[in-house]
């Protein structure tokens, strides 16, 4: 059943789409007005058929020979003997569209305006959202950067203070040692001088 369904879809694609498309190309190339009109009527009917087919496939696909009937209908539309597309267009589609043409045009204009307004609205909303996200990201990044700079500066300050304290303590410890060394050298020199004087007096 599935294989036959796929075959029916392939036949419909070939006969309902590819062959009419090639024939339309030939009509455009030859610039034959009658062929233009013929294939334009066919494409209008085929578009309506495709639209209705979406609904009928849901509710009528269980009917026996449903897909075969669709292929037969497409062949009937294409046949130069039956001229099904011309018959349907002239008897049903053209009179209906002619009577409802103004309403359809007004509806299409309103739909275009609404779609344009909706597009502009969503476009502005999207831009606002993007701008807000960018500002929040920039603010967050700036906050993180300032926090890092603050932490770095506090570390540098604390290290500078530690270095200053170390230098002060080293200078305090080295100054008394230097003073003691000078005192000792002075006392040693004085004692040596007194000793030399005593020797001189003994010699006399």
PDB file of C-alpha atoms in Angstrom, residues 48-63 66-67 70:
ATOM      1  CA  UNK A  48      -7.007  25.487  -6.004  1.00  0.00           C
ATOM      2  CA  UNK A  49      -6.820  21.694  -6.273  1.00  0.00           C
ATOM      3  CA  UNK A  50      -3.604  21.602  -4.248  1.00  0.00           C
ATOM      4  CA  UNK A  51      -5.167  23.795  -1.554  1.00  0.00           C
ATOM      5  CA  UNK A  52      -8.275  21.607  -1.293  1.00  0.00           C
ATOM      6  CA  UNK A  53      -6.098  18.494  -1.388  1.00  0.00           C
ATOM      7  CA  UNK A  54      -4.498  19.376   1.939  1.00  0.00           C
ATOM      8  CA  UNK A  55      -7.902  19.065   3.641  1.00  0.00           C
ATOM      9  CA  UNK A  56      -9.177  16.070   1.695  1.00  0.00           C
ATOM     10  CA  UNK A  57      -6.007  14.090   2.394  1.00  0.00           C
ATOM     11  CA  UNK A  58      -6.775  14.317   6.103  1.00  0.00           C
ATOM     12  CA  UNK A  59     -10.427  13.288   5.997  1.00  0.00           C
ATOM     13  CA  UNK A  60     -10.790  11.221   2.809  1.00  0.00           C
ATOM     14  CA  UNK A  61      -7.509   9.328   2.533  1.00  0.00           C
ATOM     15  CA  UNK A  62      -9.208   6.185   3.904  1.00  0.00           C
ATOM     16  CA  UNK A  63     -11.531   5.948   0.897  1.00  0.00           C
ATOM     17  CA  UNK A  66      -8.638   7.832  -3.357  1.00  0.00           C
ATOM     18  CA  UNK A  67      -5.171   8.420  -4.807  1.00  0.00           C
ATOM     19  CA  UNK A  70      -6.679  12.212  -7.796  1.00  0.00           C
TER      20      UNK A  70
END
